[in-house]
PDB file of C-alpha atoms in Angstrom:
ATOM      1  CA  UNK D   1     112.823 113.879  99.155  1.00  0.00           C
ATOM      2  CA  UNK D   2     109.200 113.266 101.079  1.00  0.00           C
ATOM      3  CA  UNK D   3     109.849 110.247 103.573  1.00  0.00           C
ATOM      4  CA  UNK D   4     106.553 107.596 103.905  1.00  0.00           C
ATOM      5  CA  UNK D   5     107.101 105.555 107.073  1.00  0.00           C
ATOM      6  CA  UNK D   6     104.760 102.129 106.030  1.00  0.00           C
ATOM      7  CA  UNK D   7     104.137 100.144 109.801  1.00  0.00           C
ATOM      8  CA  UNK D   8     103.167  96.058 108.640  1.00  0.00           C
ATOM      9  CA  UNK D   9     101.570  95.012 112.037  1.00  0.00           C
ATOM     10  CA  UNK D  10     102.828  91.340 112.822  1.00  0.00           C
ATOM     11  CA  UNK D  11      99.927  90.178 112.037  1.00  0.00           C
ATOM     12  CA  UNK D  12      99.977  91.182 108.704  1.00  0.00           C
ATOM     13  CA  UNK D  13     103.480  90.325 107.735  1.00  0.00           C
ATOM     14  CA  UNK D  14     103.523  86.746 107.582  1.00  0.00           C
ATOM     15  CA  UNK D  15     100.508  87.009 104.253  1.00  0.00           C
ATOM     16  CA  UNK D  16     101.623  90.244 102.800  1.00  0.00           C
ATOM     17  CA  UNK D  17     101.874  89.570  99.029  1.00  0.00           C
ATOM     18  CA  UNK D  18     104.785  89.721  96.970  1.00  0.00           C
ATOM     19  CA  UNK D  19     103.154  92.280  95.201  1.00  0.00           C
ATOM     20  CA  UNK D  20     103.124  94.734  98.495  1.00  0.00           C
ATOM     21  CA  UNK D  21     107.004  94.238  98.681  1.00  0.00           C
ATOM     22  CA  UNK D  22     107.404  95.354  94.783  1.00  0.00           C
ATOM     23  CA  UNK D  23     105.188  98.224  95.218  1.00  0.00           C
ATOM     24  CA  UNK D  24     107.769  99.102  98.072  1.00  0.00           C
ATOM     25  CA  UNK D  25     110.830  98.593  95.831  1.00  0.00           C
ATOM     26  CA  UNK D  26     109.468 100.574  93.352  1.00  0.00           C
ATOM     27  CA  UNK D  27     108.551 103.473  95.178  1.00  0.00           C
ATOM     28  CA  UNK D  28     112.388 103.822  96.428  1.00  0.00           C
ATOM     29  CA  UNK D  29     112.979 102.735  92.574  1.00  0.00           C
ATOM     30  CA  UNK D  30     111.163 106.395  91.665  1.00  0.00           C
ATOM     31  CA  UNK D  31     112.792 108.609  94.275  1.00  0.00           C
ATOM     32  CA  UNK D  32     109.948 111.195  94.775  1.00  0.00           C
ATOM     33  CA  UNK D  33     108.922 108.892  97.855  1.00  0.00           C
ATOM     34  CA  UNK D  34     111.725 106.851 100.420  1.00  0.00           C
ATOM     35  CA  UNK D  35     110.304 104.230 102.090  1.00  0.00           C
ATOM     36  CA  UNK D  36     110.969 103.142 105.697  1.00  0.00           C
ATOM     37  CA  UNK D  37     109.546 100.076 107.053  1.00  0.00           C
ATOM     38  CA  UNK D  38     108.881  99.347 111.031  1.00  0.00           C
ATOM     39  CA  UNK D  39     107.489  95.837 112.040  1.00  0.00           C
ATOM     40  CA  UNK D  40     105.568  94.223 114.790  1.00  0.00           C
ATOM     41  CA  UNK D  41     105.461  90.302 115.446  1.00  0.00           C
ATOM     42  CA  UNK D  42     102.902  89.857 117.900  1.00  0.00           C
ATOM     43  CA  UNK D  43     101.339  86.772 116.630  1.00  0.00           C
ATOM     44  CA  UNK D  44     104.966  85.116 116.515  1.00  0.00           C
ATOM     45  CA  UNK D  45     106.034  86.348 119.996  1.00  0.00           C
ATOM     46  CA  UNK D  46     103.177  85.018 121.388  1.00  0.00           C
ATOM     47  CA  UNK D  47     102.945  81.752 119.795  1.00  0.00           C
ATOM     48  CA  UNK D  48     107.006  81.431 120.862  1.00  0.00           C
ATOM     49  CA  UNK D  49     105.795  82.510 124.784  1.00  0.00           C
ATOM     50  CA  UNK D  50     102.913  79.811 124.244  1.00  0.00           C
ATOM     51  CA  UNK D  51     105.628  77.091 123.697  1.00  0.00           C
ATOM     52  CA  UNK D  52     107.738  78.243 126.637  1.00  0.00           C
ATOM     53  CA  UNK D  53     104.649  78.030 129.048  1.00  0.00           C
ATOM     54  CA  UNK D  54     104.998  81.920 129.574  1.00  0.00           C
ATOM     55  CA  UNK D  55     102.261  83.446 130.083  1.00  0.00           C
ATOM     56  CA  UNK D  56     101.102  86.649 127.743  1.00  0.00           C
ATOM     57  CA  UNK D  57      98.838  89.438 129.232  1.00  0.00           C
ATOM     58  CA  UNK D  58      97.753  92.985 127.055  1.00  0.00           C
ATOM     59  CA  UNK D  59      96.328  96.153 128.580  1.00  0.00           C
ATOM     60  CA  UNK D  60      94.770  98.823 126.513  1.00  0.00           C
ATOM     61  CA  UNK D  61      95.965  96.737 123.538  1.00  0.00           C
ATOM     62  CA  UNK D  62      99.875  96.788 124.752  1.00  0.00           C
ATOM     63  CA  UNK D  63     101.428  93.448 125.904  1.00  0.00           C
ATOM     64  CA  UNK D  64     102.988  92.957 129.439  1.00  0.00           C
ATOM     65  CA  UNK D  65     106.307  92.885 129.335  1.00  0.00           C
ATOM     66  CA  UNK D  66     108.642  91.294 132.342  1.00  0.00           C
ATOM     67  CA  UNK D  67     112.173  90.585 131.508  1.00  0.00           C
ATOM     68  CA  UNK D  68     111.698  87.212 130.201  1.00  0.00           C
ATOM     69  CA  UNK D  69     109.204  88.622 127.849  1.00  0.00           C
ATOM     70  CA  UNK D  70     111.488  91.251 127.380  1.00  0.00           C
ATOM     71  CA  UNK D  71     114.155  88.423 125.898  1.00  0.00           C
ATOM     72  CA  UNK D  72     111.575  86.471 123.684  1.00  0.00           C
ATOM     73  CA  UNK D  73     110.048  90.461 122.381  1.00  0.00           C
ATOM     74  CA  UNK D  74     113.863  91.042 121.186  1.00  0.00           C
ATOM     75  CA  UNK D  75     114.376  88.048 119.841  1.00  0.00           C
ATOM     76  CA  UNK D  76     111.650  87.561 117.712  1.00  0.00           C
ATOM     77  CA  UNK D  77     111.458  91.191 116.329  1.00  0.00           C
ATOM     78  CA  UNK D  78     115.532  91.947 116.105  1.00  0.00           C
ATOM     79  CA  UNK D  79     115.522  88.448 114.728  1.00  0.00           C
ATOM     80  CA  UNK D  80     113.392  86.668 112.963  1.00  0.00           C
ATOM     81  CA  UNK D  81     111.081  88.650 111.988  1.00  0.00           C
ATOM     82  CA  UNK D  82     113.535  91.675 110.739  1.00  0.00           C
ATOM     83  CA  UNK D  83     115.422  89.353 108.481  1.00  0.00           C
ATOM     84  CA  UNK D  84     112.199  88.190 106.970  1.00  0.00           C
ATOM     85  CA  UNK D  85     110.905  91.564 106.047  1.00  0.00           C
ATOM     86  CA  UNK D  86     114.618  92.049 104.880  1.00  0.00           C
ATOM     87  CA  UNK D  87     114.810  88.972 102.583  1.00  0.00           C
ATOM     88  CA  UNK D  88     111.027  89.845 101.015  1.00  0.00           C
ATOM     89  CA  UNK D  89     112.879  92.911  99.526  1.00  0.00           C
ATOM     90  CA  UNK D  90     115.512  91.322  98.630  1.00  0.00           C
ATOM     91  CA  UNK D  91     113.723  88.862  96.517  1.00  0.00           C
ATOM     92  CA  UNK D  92     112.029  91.479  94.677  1.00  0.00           C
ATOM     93  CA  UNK D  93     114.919  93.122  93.856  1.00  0.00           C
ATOM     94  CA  UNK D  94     115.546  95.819  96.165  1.00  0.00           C
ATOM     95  CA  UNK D  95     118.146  96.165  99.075  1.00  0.00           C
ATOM     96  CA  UNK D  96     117.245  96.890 102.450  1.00  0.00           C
ATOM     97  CA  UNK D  97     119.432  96.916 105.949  1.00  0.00           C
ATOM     98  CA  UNK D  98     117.590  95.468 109.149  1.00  0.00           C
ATOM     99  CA  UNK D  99     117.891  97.270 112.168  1.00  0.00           C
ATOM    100  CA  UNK D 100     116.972  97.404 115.431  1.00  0.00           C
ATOM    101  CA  UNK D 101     116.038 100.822 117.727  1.00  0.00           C
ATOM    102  CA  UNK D 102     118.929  99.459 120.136  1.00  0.00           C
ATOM    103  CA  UNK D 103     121.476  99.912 116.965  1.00  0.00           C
ATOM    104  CA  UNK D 104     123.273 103.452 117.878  1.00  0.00           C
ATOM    105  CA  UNK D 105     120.230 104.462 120.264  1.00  0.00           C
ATOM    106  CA  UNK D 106     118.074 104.954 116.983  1.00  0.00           C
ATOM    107  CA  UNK D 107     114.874 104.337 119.479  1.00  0.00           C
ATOM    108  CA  UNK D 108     115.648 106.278 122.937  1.00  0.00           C
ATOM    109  CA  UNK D 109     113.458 105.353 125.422  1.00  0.00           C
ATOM    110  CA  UNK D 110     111.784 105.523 128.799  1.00  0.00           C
ATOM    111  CA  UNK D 111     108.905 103.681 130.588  1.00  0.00           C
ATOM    112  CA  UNK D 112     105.290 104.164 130.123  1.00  0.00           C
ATOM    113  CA  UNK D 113     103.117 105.792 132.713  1.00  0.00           C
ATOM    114  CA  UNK D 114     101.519 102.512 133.167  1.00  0.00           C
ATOM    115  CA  UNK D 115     105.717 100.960 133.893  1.00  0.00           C
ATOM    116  CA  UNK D 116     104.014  99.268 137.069  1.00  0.00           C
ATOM    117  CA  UNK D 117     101.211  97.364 135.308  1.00  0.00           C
ATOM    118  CA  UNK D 118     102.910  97.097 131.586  1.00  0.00           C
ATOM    119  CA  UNK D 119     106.681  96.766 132.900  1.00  0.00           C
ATOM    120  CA  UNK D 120     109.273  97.177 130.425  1.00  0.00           C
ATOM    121  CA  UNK D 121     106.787  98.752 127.688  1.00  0.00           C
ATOM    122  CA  UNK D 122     108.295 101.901 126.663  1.00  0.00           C
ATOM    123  CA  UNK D 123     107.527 104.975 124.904  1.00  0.00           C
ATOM    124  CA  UNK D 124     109.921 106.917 122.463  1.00  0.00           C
ATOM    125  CA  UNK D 125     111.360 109.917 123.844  1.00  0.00           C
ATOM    126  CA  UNK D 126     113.977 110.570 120.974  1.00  0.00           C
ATOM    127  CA  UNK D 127     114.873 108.832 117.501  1.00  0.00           C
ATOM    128  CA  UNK D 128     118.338 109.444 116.167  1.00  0.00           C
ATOM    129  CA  UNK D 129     117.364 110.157 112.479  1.00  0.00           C
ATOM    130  CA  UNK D 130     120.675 110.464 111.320  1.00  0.00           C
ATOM    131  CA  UNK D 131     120.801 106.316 111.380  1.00  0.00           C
ATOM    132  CA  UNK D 132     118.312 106.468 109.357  1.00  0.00           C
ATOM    133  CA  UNK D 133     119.457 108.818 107.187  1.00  0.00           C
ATOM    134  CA  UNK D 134     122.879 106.869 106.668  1.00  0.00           C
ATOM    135  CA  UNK D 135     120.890 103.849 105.601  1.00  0.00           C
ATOM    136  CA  UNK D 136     118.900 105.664 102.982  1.00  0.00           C
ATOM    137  CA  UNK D 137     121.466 107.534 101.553  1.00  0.00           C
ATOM    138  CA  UNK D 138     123.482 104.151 100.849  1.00  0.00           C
ATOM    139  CA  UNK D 139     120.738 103.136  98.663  1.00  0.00           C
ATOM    140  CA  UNK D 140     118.928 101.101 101.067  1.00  0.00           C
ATOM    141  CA  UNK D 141     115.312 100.649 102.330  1.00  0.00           C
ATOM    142  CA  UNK D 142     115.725 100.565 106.417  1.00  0.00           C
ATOM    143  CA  UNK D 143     113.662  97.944 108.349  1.00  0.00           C
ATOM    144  CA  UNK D 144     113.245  99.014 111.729  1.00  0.00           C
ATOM    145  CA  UNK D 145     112.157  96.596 114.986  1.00  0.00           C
ATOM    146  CA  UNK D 146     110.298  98.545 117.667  1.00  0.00           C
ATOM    147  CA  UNK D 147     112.862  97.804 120.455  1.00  0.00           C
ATOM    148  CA  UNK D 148     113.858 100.564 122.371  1.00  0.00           C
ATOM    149  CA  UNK D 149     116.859 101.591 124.602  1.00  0.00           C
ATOM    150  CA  UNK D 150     117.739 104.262 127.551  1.00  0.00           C
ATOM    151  CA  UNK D 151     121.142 105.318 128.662  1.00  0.00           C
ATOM    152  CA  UNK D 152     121.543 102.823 130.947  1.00  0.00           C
ATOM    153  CA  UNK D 153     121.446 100.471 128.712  1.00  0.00           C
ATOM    154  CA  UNK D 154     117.748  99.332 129.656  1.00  0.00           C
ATOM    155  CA  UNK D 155     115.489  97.420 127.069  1.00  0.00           C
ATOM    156  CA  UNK D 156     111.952  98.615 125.955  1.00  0.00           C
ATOM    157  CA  UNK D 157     109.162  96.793 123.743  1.00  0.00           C
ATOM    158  CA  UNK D 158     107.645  99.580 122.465  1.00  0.00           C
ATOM    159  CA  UNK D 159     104.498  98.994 120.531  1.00  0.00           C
ATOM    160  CA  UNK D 160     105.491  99.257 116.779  1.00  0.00           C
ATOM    161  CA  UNK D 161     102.097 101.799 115.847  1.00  0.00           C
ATOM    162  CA  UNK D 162     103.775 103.911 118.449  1.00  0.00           C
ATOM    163  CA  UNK D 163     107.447 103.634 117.169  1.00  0.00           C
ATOM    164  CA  UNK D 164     106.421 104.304 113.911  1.00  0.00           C
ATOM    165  CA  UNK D 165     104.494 107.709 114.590  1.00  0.00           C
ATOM    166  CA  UNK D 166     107.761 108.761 116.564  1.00  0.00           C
ATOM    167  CA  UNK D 167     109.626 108.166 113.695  1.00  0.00           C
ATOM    168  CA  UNK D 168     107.846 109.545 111.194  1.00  0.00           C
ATOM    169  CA  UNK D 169     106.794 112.729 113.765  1.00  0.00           C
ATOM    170  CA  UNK D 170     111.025 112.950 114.019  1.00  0.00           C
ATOM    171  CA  UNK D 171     111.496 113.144 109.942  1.00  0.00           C
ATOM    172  CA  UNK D 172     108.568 114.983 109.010  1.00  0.00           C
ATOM    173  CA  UNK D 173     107.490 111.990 107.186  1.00  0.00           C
ATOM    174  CA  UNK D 174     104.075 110.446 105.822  1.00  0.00           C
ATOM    175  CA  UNK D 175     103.075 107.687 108.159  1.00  0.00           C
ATOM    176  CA  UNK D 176     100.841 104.591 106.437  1.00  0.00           C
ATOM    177  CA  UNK D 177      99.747 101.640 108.646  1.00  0.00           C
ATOM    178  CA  UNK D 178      99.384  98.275 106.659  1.00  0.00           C
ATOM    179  CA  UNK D 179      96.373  96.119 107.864  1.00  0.00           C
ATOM    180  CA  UNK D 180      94.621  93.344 105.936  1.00  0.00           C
ATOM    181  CA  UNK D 181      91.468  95.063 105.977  1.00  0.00           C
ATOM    182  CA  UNK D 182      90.424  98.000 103.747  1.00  0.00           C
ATOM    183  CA  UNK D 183      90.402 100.618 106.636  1.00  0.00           C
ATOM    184  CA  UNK D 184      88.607 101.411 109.520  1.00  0.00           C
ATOM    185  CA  UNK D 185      84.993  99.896 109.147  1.00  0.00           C
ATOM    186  CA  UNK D 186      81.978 100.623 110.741  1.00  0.00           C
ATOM    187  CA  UNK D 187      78.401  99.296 110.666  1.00  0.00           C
ATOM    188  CA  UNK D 188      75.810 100.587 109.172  1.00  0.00           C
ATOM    189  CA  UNK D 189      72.519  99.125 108.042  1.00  0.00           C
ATOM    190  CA  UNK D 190      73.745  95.388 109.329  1.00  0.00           C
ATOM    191  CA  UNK D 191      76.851  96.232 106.717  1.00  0.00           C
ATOM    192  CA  UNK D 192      80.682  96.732 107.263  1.00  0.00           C
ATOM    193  CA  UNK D 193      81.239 100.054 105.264  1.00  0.00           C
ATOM    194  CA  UNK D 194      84.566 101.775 105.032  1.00  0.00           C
ATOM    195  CA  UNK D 195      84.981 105.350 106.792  1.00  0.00           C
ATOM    196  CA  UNK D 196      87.161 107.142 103.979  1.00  0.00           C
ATOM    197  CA  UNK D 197      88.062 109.525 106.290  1.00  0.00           C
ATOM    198  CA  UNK D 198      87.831 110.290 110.131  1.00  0.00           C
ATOM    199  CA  UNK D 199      88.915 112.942 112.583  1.00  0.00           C
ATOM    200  CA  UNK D 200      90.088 112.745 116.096  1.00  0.00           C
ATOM    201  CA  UNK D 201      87.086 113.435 117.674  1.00  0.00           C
ATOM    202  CA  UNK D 202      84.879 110.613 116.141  1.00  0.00           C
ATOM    203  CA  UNK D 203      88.242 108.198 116.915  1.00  0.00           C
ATOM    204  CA  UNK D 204      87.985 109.142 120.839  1.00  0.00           C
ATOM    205  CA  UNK D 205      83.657 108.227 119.893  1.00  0.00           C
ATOM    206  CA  UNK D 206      84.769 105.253 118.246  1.00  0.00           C
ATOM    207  CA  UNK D 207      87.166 104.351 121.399  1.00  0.00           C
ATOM    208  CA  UNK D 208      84.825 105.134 124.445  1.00  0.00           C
ATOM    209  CA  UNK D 209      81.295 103.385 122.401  1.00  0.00           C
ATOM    210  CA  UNK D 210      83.942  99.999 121.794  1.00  0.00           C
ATOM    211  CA  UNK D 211      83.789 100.378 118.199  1.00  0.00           C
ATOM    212  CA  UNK D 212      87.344 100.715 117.782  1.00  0.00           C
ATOM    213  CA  UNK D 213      89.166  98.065 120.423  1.00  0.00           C
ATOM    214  CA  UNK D 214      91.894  95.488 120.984  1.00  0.00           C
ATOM    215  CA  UNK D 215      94.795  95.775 118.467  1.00  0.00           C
ATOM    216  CA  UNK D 216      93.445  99.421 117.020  1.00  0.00           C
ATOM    217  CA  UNK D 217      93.491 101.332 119.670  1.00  0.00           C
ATOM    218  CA  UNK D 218      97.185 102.187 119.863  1.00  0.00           C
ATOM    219  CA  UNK D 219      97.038 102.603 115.761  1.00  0.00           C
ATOM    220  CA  UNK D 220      94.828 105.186 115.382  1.00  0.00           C
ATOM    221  CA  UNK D 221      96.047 106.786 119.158  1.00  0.00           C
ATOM    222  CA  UNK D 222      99.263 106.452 116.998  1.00  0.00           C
ATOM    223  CA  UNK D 223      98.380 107.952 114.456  1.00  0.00           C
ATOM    224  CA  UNK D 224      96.509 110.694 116.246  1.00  0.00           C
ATOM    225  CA  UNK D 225      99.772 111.706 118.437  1.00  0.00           C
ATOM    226  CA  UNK D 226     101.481 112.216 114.776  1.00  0.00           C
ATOM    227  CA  UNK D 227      99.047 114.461 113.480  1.00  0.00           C
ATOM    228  CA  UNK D 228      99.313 116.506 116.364  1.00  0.00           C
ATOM    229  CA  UNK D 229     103.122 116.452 116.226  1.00  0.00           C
ATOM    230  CA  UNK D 230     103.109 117.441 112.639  1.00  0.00           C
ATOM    231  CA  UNK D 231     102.731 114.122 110.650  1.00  0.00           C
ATOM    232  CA  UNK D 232     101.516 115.197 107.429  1.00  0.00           C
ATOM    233  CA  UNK D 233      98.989 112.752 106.185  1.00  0.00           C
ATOM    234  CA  UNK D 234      98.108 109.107 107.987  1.00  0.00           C
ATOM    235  CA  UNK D 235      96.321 106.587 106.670  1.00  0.00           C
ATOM    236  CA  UNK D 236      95.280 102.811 107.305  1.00  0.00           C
ATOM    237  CA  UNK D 237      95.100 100.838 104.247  1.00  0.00           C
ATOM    238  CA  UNK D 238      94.680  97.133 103.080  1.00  0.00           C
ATOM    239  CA  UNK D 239      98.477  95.977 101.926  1.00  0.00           C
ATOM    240  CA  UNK D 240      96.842  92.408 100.076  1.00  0.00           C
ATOM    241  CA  UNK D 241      95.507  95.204  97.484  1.00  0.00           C
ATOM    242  CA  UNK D 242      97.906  95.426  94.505  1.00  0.00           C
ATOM    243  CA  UNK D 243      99.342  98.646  93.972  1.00  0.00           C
ATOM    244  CA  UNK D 244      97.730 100.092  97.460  1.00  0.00           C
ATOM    245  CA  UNK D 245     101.159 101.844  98.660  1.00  0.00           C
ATOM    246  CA  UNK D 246     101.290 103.382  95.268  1.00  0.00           C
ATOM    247  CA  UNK D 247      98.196 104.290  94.929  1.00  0.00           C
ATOM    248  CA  UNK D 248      98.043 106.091  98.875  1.00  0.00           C
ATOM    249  CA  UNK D 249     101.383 107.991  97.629  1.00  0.00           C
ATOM    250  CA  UNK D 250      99.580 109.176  94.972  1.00  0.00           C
ATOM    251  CA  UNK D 251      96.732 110.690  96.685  1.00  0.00           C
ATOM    252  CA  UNK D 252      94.136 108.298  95.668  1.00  0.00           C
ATOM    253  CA  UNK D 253      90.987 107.689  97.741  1.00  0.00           C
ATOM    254  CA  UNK D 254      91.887 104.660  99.427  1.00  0.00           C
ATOM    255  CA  UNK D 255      91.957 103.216 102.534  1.00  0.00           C
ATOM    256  CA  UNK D 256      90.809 105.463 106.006  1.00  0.00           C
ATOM    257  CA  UNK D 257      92.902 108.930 106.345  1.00  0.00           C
ATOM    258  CA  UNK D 258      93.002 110.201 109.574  1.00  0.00           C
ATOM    259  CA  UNK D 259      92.986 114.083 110.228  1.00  0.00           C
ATOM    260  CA  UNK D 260      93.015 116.056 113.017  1.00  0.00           C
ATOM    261  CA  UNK D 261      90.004 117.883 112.717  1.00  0.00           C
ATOM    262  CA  UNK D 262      86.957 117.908 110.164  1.00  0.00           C
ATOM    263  CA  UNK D 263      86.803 121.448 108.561  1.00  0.00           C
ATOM    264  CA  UNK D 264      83.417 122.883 108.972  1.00  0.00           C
TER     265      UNK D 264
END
């Protein structure tokens, strides 16, 4: 059974197509490929910390997290925004359980290096597969929320880009990050065009120059931290285009794949 963990950024999630959550269904539907979904919810955390006159702050991408951020982060991803992505299956067709990385320390934790700027932003240190496992071997699709936990019982918002490669670097799974655009673009000429595929090297470029910024960065560092921990294939691709999760699984030329190195 080959494992393809599919990260829908928050931003995505609220305009992804029906279509994107059949392609999911049927790809579980086929079982050569299990999917396992982790979220973000960015826009809707923020937009929730707008109303409650709390103010949001990012570094390097990553949000600033204090404990009443910490409250709002939980509630929105654990919440809200986990039972939507569960009831989009659902009406589709397919069955899928909504956790959280709190639920049975599925997303161990500990602080970033940057704890005294970022404050409760942590990274994964272990992910208890066998959770996942359990779900997928009921028959259902897991939905993850990038919420972390440490033995003390402390709370981290861990970026989902970051959860996700931790995940998929702990089951030896594929690892596909849903955007709304076709990949990583570039300019050229005065025109966007889409790099079909890119190697760490020309990502750290792409960082340092301020070609890739914001929102990206911790995607393709994400993605680049997989590779090197034995992620077999990621790739970025544009989840509005029907049949664009099939068509990755299948080894078509779509989207940006990102590889460690370009083979001389």
């Amino acid at each position: 059974m080959k494992y393809l963990v599919i990260k829908c950024g928050g931003s995505v999630l609220d305009n992804l197509p029906r279509s994107f959550f059949e392609d999911v269904v049927k790809m579980q539907q086929c079982k050569e490929w299990t999917p396992i979904i982790v979220h973000g919810g960015g826009p809707l955390i923020t937009s929730l910390l707008k109303s409650l006159n709390v103010e949001t702050k990012f570094v390097n991408g990553l949000r600033v997290t204090d404990h009443q951020v910490l409250d709002v982060v939980e509630m929105v991803l654990s919440g809200s925004v986990n039972k939507q992505v569960v009831r989009n299956i659902v009406e589709v067709g397919g069955n899928a359980i909504g956790v959280s990385g709190v639920d049975g320390g599925l997303l161990q934790a500990k602080p970033t290096r940057d704890a005294k700027t970022l404050g409760f932003v942590g990274e994964v240190v272990e992910v208890n597969q066998s959770i996942i496992e359990g779900i997928i071997n009921q028959g259902y699709i897991p939905v993850i929320s990038p919420v972390g936990i440490d033995f003390s019982g402390q709370r981290y918002n861990i970026n989902g880009d970051i959860a996700a490669s931790a995940i998929a670097n702990a089951l030896g799974a594929n690892l596909c990050f849903i955007s709304d655009i076709p990949g990583i673009l570039i300019e050229k000429n005065g025109q966007k065009m889409k790099l079909d595929k890119v190697s760490k090297s020309i990502i750290e470029e792409m960082i340092s120059n301020q070609t890739i910024y914001g929102g990206m960065i911790p995607k393709v560092t994400a993605a680049i931290d997989g590779l090197v921990h034995n992620i077999p294939e990621v790739g970025i691709i544009n989840g509005f285009d029907k049949d664009s999760l099939i068509d990755f699984v299948n080894g078509k030329n779509i989207g940006t794949k990102i590889i460690l190195e370009e083979i001389a």
